[in-house]
Amino acid sequence: METSAPSLAQIEQLALEARAHLPDPFAEPALDVGIHVAEIPDASILADHEIADPYTLTGLYVGVPMTEKMPSDQPLAMDAIWLFRRPILDEWAARGNVTMAELVTHIVVHEFAHHFGWSDEDIAAIDRWWE
């Protein structure tokens, strides 16, 4: 098991790998969702989501879920998934029984669930963590 904390770039790479391994028919449309990694969520994200502790938010989907998009919609910005390194590191250390790749994959799948409008059963079929 890993013992050193991954960098922002390493977490981004894990997230990109998780996205690349989404099953069909989701893999190709998932490429239209940007993936970004920051140390912690900024103040505007915390305020928008009424979150007091920045170390509790590991990931966030920003966009309009596919189940709510209309063909006539003009996108204002690319849908995106944000991952937050410090909260991810805190959860990884607290769990102590998962690899960083497993944790990042779990978070990425959860955020794509918001994008695609997946049910709990859909998520469990992709990420066994949810069973």
PDB file of C-alpha atoms in Angstrom, residues 7-111:
ATOM      1  CA  SER A   7       0.627  15.257  -5.906  1.00  0.00           C
ATOM      2  CA  LEU A   8      -2.188  17.121  -7.640  1.00  0.00           C
ATOM      3  CA  ALA A   9      -0.916  15.764 -10.963  1.00  0.00           C
ATOM      4  CA  GLN A  10      -0.872  12.182  -9.667  1.00  0.00           C
ATOM      5  CA  ILE A  11      -4.451  12.453  -8.401  1.00  0.00           C
ATOM      6  CA  GLU A  12      -5.486  13.928 -11.753  1.00  0.00           C
ATOM      7  CA  GLN A  13      -3.853  10.982 -13.535  1.00  0.00           C
ATOM      8  CA  LEU A  14      -5.737   8.512 -11.310  1.00  0.00           C
ATOM      9  CA  ALA A  15      -8.983  10.352 -12.078  1.00  0.00           C
ATOM     10  CA  LEU A  16      -8.312  10.278 -15.817  1.00  0.00           C
ATOM     11  CA  GLU A  17      -7.646   6.538 -15.600  1.00  0.00           C
ATOM     12  CA  ALA A  18     -10.889   6.029 -13.673  1.00  0.00           C
ATOM     13  CA  ARG A  19     -12.798   7.964 -16.350  1.00  0.00           C
ATOM     14  CA  ALA A  20     -11.116   5.916 -19.105  1.00  0.00           C
ATOM     15  CA  HIS A  21     -12.349   2.707 -17.487  1.00  0.00           C
ATOM     16  CA  LEU A  22     -16.022   3.657 -17.310  1.00  0.00           C
ATOM     17  CA  PRO A  23     -18.079   1.044 -19.149  1.00  0.00           C
ATOM     18  CA  ASP A  24     -19.843   1.556 -22.447  1.00  0.00           C
ATOM     19  CA  PRO A  25     -22.011   3.489 -23.170  1.00  0.00           C
ATOM     20  CA  PHE A  26     -20.592   6.026 -20.657  1.00  0.00           C
ATOM     21  CA  ALA A  27     -16.893   6.078 -21.565  1.00  0.00           C
ATOM     22  CA  GLU A  28     -17.180   8.261 -24.652  1.00  0.00           C
ATOM     23  CA  PRO A  29     -19.649  10.877 -23.285  1.00  0.00           C
ATOM     24  CA  ALA A  30     -17.549  11.083 -20.102  1.00  0.00           C
ATOM     25  CA  LEU A  31     -14.780  12.635 -22.193  1.00  0.00           C
ATOM     26  CA  ASP A  32     -16.964  15.757 -22.435  1.00  0.00           C
ATOM     27  CA  VAL A  33     -16.564  16.301 -18.683  1.00  0.00           C
ATOM     28  CA  GLY A  34     -13.424  18.090 -17.552  1.00  0.00           C
ATOM     29  CA  ILE A  35     -11.459  16.806 -14.580  1.00  0.00           C
ATOM     30  CA  HIS A  36      -9.698  19.274 -12.286  1.00  0.00           C
ATOM     31  CA  VAL A  37      -7.800  18.852  -9.039  1.00  0.00           C
ATOM     32  CA  ALA A  38      -7.207  21.521  -6.388  1.00  0.00           C
ATOM     33  CA  GLU A  39      -5.778  21.418  -2.877  1.00  0.00           C
ATOM     34  CA  ILE A  40      -9.075  22.355  -1.190  1.00  0.00           C
ATOM     35  CA  PRO A  41     -12.391  23.801  -2.367  1.00  0.00           C
ATOM     36  CA  ASP A  42     -12.358  27.581  -2.576  1.00  0.00           C
ATOM     37  CA  ALA A  43     -14.584  29.833  -0.493  1.00  0.00           C
ATOM     38  CA  SER A  44     -17.177  30.321  -3.258  1.00  0.00           C
ATOM     39  CA  ILE A  45     -17.693  26.549  -3.645  1.00  0.00           C
ATOM     40  CA  LEU A  46     -18.055  26.163   0.111  1.00  0.00           C
ATOM     41  CA  ALA A  47     -20.547  29.035   0.290  1.00  0.00           C
ATOM     42  CA  ASP A  48     -22.558  27.813  -2.726  1.00  0.00           C
ATOM     43  CA  HIS A  49     -22.951  24.373  -1.155  1.00  0.00           C
ATOM     44  CA  GLU A  50     -23.262  25.578   2.456  1.00  0.00           C
ATOM     45  CA  ILE A  51     -20.211  23.587   3.558  1.00  0.00           C
ATOM     46  CA  ALA A  52     -18.384  24.889   6.614  1.00  0.00           C
ATOM     47  CA  ASP A  53     -15.384  22.559   6.654  1.00  0.00           C
ATOM     48  CA  PRO A  54     -13.342  22.502   3.421  1.00  0.00           C
ATOM     49  CA  TYR A  55     -11.753  19.198   4.481  1.00  0.00           C
ATOM     50  CA  THR A  56     -15.038  17.291   4.149  1.00  0.00           C
ATOM     51  CA  LEU A  57     -15.555  17.791   0.402  1.00  0.00           C
ATOM     52  CA  THR A  58     -13.520  15.301  -1.639  1.00  0.00           C
ATOM     53  CA  GLY A  59     -15.207  15.848  -4.999  1.00  0.00           C
ATOM     54  CA  LEU A  60     -17.800  17.963  -6.764  1.00  0.00           C
ATOM     55  CA  TYR A  61     -19.677  17.755 -10.063  1.00  0.00           C
ATOM     56  CA  VAL A  62     -20.294  21.147 -11.656  1.00  0.00           C
ATOM     57  CA  GLY A  63     -22.689  21.185 -14.566  1.00  0.00           C
ATOM     58  CA  VAL A  64     -26.120  20.152 -15.723  1.00  0.00           C
ATOM     59  CA  PRO A  65     -26.893  16.431 -15.360  1.00  0.00           C
ATOM     60  CA  MET A  66     -27.551  14.709 -18.680  1.00  0.00           C
ATOM     61  CA  THR A  67     -31.015  13.759 -17.430  1.00  0.00           C
ATOM     62  CA  GLU A  68     -31.849  17.484 -17.227  1.00  0.00           C
ATOM     63  CA  LYS A  69     -30.222  18.734 -20.433  1.00  0.00           C
ATOM     64  CA  MET A  70     -32.355  19.803 -23.339  1.00  0.00           C
ATOM     65  CA  PRO A  71     -31.178  19.664 -26.981  1.00  0.00           C
ATOM     66  CA  SER A  72     -31.794  23.405 -27.230  1.00  0.00           C
ATOM     67  CA  ASP A  73     -29.587  24.235 -24.218  1.00  0.00           C
ATOM     68  CA  GLN A  74     -26.573  26.392 -24.928  1.00  0.00           C
ATOM     69  CA  PRO A  75     -23.810  25.350 -22.516  1.00  0.00           C
ATOM     70  CA  LEU A  76     -22.342  28.191 -20.493  1.00  0.00           C
ATOM     71  CA  ALA A  77     -19.278  26.131 -19.574  1.00  0.00           C
ATOM     72  CA  MET A  78     -17.966  22.601 -19.862  1.00  0.00           C
ATOM     73  CA  ASP A  79     -19.297  20.235 -17.217  1.00  0.00           C
ATOM     74  CA  ALA A  80     -16.534  19.370 -14.789  1.00  0.00           C
ATOM     75  CA  ILE A  81     -15.575  17.176 -11.902  1.00  0.00           C
ATOM     76  CA  TRP A  82     -13.418  18.737  -9.224  1.00  0.00           C
ATOM     77  CA  LEU A  83     -11.335  16.642  -6.851  1.00  0.00           C
ATOM     78  CA  PHE A  84      -9.829  18.128  -3.704  1.00  0.00           C
ATOM     79  CA  ARG A  85      -6.459  16.705  -2.715  1.00  0.00           C
ATOM     80  CA  ARG A  86      -6.306  17.518   1.014  1.00  0.00           C
ATOM     81  CA  PRO A  87      -9.756  16.095   1.856  1.00  0.00           C
ATOM     82  CA  ILE A  88      -8.940  13.034  -0.264  1.00  0.00           C
ATOM     83  CA  LEU A  89      -5.674  12.575   1.644  1.00  0.00           C
ATOM     84  CA  ASP A  90      -7.507  12.918   4.953  1.00  0.00           C
ATOM     85  CA  GLU A  91     -10.066  10.272   3.965  1.00  0.00           C
ATOM     86  CA  TRP A  92      -7.341   7.965   2.621  1.00  0.00           C
ATOM     87  CA  ALA A  93      -5.373   8.232   5.875  1.00  0.00           C
ATOM     88  CA  ALA A  94      -8.490   7.763   8.017  1.00  0.00           C
ATOM     89  CA  ARG A  95      -9.576   4.657   6.112  1.00  0.00           C
ATOM     90  CA  GLY A  96      -6.157   3.064   5.990  1.00  0.00           C
ATOM     91  CA  ASN A  97      -7.515   0.077   4.050  1.00  0.00           C
ATOM     92  CA  VAL A  98      -7.827   1.332   0.457  1.00  0.00           C
ATOM     93  CA  THR A  99      -5.333   2.385  -2.165  1.00  0.00           C
ATOM     94  CA  MET A 100      -5.322   5.928  -3.447  1.00  0.00           C
ATOM     95  CA  ALA A 101      -6.423   4.608  -6.860  1.00  0.00           C
ATOM     96  CA  GLU A 102      -9.426   2.865  -5.279  1.00  0.00           C
ATOM     97  CA  LEU A 103     -10.445   5.995  -3.382  1.00  0.00           C
ATOM     98  CA  VAL A 104     -10.043   8.334  -6.360  1.00  0.00           C
ATOM     99  CA  THR A 105     -11.958   5.905  -8.595  1.00  0.00           C
ATOM    100  CA  HIS A 106     -14.756   5.764  -6.018  1.00  0.00           C
ATOM    101  CA  ILE A 107     -14.978   9.570  -5.898  1.00  0.00           C
ATOM    102  CA  VAL A 108     -14.849   9.916  -9.696  1.00  0.00           C
ATOM    103  CA  VAL A 109     -17.606   7.325 -10.174  1.00  0.00           C
ATOM    104  CA  HIS A 110     -19.740   9.105  -7.563  1.00  0.00           C
ATOM    105  CA  GLU A 111     -19.319  12.444  -9.354  1.00  0.00           C
TER     106      GLU A 111
END
